[in-house]
Short mmCIF file of C-alpha atoms in Angstrom, two decimals:
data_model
loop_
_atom_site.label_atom_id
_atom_site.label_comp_id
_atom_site.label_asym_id
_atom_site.label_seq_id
_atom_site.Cartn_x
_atom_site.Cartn_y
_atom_site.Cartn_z
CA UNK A 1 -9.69 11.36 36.97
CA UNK A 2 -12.05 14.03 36.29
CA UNK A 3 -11.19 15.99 33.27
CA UNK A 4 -12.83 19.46 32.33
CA UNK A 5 -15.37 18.98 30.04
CA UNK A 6 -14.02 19.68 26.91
CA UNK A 7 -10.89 17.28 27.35
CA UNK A 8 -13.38 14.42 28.26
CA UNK A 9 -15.40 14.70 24.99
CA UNK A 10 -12.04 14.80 23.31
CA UNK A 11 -10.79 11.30 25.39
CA UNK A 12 -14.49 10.19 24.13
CA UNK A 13 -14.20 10.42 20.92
CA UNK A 14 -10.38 9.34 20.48
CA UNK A 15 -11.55 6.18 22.43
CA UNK A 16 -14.15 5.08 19.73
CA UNK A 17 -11.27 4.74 17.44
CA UNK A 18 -10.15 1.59 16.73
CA UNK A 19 -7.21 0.61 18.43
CA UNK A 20 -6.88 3.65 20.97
CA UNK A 21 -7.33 2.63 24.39
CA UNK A 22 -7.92 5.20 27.42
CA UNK A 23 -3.92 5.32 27.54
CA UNK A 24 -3.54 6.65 24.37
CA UNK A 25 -6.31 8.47 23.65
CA UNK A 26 -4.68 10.79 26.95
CA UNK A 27 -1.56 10.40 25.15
CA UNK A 28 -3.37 12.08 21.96
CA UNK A 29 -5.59 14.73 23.60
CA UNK A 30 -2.06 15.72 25.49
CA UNK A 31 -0.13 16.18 22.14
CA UNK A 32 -2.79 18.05 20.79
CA UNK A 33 -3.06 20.44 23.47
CA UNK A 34 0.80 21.00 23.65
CA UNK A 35 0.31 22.01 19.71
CA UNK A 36 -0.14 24.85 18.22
CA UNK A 37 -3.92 25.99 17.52
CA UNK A 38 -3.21 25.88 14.09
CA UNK A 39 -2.37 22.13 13.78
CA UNK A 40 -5.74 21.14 15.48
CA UNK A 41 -7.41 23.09 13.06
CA UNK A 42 -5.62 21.42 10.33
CA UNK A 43 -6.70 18.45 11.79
CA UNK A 44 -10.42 19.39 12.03
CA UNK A 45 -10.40 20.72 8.68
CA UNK A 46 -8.60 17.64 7.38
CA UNK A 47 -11.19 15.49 9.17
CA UNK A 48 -14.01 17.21 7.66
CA UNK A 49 -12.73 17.20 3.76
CA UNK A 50 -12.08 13.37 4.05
CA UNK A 51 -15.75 13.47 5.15
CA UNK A 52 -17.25 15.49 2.17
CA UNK A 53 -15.14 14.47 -0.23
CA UNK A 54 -14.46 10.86 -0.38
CA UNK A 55 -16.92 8.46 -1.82
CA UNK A 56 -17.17 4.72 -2.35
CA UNK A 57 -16.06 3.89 -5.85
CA UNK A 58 -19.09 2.61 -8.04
CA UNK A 59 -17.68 0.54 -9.91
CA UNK A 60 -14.96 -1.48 -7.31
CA UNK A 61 -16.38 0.19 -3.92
CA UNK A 62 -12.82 1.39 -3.39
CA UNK A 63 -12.61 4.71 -1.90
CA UNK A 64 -12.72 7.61 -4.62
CA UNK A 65 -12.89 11.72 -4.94
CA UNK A 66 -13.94 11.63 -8.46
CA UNK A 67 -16.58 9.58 -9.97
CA UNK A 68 -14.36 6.58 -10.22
CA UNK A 69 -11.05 6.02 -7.87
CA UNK A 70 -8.05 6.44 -9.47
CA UNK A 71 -7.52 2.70 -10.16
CA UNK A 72 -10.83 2.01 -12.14
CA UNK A 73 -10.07 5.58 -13.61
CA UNK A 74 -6.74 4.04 -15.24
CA UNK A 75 -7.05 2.92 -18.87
CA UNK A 76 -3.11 1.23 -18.66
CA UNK A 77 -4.37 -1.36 -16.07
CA UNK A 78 -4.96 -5.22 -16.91
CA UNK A 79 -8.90 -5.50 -17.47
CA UNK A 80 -8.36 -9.33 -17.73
CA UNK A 81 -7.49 -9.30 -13.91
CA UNK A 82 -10.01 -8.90 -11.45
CA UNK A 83 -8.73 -8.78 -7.10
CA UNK A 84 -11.23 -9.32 -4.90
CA UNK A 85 -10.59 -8.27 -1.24
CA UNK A 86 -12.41 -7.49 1.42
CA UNK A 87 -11.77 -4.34 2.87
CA UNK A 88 -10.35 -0.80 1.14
CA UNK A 89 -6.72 -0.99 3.15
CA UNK A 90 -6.25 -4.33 1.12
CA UNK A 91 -6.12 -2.44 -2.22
CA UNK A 92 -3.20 -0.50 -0.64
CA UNK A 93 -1.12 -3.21 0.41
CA UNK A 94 -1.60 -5.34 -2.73
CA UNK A 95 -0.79 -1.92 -4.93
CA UNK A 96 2.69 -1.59 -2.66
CA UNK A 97 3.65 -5.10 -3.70
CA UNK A 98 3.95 -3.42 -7.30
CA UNK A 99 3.20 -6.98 -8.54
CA UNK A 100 -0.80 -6.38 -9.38
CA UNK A 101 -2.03 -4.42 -12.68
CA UNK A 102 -5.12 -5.19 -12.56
CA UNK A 103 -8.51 -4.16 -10.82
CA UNK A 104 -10.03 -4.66 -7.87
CA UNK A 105 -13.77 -5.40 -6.48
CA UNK A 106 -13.71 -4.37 -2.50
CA UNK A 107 -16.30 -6.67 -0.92
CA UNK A 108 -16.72 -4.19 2.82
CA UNK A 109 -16.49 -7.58 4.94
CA UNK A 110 -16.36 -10.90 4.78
CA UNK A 111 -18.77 -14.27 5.51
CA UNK A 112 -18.88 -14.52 9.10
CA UNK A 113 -22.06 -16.30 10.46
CA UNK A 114 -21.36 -15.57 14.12
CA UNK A 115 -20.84 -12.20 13.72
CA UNK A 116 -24.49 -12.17 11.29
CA UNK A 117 -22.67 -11.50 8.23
CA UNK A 118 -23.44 -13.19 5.14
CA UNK A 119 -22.75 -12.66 1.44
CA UNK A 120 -26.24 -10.04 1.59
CA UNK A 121 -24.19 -7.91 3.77
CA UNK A 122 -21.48 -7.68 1.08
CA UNK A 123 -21.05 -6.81 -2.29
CA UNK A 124 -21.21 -10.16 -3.77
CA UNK A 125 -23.97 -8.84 -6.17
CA UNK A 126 -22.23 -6.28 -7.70
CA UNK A 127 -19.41 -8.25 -8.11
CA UNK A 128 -21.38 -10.94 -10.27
CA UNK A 129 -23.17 -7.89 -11.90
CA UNK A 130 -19.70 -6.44 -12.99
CA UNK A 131 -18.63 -10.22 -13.81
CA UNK A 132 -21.66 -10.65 -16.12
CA UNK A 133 -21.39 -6.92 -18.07
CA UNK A 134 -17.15 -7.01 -17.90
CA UNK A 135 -16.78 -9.66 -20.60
CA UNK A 136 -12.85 -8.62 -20.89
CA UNK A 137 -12.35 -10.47 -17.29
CA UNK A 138 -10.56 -13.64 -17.45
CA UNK A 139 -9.27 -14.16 -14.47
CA UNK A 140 -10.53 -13.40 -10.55
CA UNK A 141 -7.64 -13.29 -7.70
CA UNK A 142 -9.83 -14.05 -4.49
CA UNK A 143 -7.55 -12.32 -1.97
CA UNK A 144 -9.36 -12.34 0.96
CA UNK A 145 -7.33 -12.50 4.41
CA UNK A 146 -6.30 -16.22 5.60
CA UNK A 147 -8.36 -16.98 8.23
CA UNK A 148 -11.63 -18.56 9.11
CA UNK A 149 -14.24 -16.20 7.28
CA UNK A 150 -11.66 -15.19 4.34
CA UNK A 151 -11.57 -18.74 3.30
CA UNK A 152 -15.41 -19.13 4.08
CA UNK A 153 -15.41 -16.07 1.70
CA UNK A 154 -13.44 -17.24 -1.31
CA UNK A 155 -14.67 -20.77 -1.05
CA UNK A 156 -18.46 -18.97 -1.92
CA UNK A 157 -17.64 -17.01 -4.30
CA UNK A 158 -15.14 -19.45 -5.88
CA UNK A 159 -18.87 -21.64 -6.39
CA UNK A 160 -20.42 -18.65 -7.69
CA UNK A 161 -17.87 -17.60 -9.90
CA UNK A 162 -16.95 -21.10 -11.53
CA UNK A 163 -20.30 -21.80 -13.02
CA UNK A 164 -19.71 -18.76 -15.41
CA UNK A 165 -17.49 -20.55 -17.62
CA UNK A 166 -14.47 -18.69 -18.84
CA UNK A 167 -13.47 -16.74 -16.07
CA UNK A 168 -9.85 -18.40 -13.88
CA UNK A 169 -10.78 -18.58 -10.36
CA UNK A 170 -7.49 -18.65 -8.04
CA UNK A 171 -6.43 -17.85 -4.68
CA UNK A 172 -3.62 -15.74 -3.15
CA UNK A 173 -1.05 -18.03 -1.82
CA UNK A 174 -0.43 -18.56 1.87
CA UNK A 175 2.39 -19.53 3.73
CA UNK A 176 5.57 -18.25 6.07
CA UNK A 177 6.28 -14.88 6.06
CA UNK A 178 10.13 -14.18 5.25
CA UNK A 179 12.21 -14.33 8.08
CA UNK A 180 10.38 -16.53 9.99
CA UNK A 181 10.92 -19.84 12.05
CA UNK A 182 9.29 -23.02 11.02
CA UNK A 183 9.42 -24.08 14.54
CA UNK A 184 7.60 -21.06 15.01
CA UNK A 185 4.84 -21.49 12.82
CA UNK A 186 1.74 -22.81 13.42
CA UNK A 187 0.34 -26.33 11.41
CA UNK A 188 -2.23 -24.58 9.08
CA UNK A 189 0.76 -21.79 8.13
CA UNK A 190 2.90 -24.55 7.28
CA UNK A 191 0.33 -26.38 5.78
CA UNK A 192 -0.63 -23.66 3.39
CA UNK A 193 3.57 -23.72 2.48
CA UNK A 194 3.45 -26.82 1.73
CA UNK A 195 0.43 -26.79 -0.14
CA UNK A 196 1.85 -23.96 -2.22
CA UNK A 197 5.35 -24.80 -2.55
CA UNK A 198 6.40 -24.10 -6.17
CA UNK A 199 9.15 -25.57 -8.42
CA UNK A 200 12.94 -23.36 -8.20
#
């Protein structure tokens, strides 16, 4: 279909998102031109703050508006924890657990030789920098996502970390999520439950 020019850059752009197909970028460019002016443009303008203002954390690579995020920024937190994840979003859904006080280090990736990522490509220095000057760290949580290059991940850094002497080294648990079928599950899933099955 040939869109005026305007609407096509707009189905362009929504496309390169991830997750939005041509279906729902249309969807999308509709809504927003059955809205009022005044929500695109606090769209735009809530595009371009998020742009200028938002950093990478120096210390944890989170994402921050000050000069630390608001987690390193926090004096009450556990500085004998350290989480390691692998992507920003992952600090979010480990926060909404409520179960984690401690920090976090926010690796941007993970080890994934086919795709030409290795631990150069992450921030695996920093982290042993920060593990080498943050003597109050006794324990890292390597909670990288279950799959192929997450445990490719933690299993490196689990080797670079041990070697340092008095830091813990331990690994999220994995298993079936609640709810679920065991006839639905597949044999690593219920592998992992086994493998972590703890005393009631």
């Amino acid at each position: 279909m040939n869109y005026p020019l305007p609407i096509q850059k707009l189905l362009d752009e929504l496309e390169r998102l991830p997750g939005v197909g041509p279906k729902s970028a249309q969807r999308i460019a509709y809504h927003l031109l059955d809205r009022d002016p005044a929500d695109a443009q606090r769209l735009a303008d809530a595009l371009i703050e998020v742009k200028e203002t938002v950093h990478f954390c120096p210390r944890c690579f989170d994402f921050a508006t000050g000069e630390l995020c608001a987690i390193c920024a926090n004096p009450d937190r556990d500085a004998h924890l350290l989480a390691v994840v692998e992507e920003p979003r992952d600090v979010g859904a480990i926060e909404r657990t409520g179960e984690y006080r401690g920090y976090y280090h926010v690796l941007h990736g993970a080890i994934s030789p086919t795709d030409g990522i290795g631990p150069d490509q992450l921030r695996v220095r920093e982290l042993m920098e920060r593990l080498g000057a943050e003597s109050e760290i006794t324990e890292v949580v390597l909670a990288t996502n279950p799959n192929v290059e997450g445990e490719a991940t933690a299993t490196y850094l689990a080797r670079l970390i041990k070697p340092l002497g008095d830091i813990r080294v331990t690994r999220i648990a994995s298993g079936l999520p609640v709810g679920g079928d065991l006839e639905y599950a597949d044999e690593v899933t219920l592998g992992r439950a086994l493998e972590a099955r703890r005393e009631l």
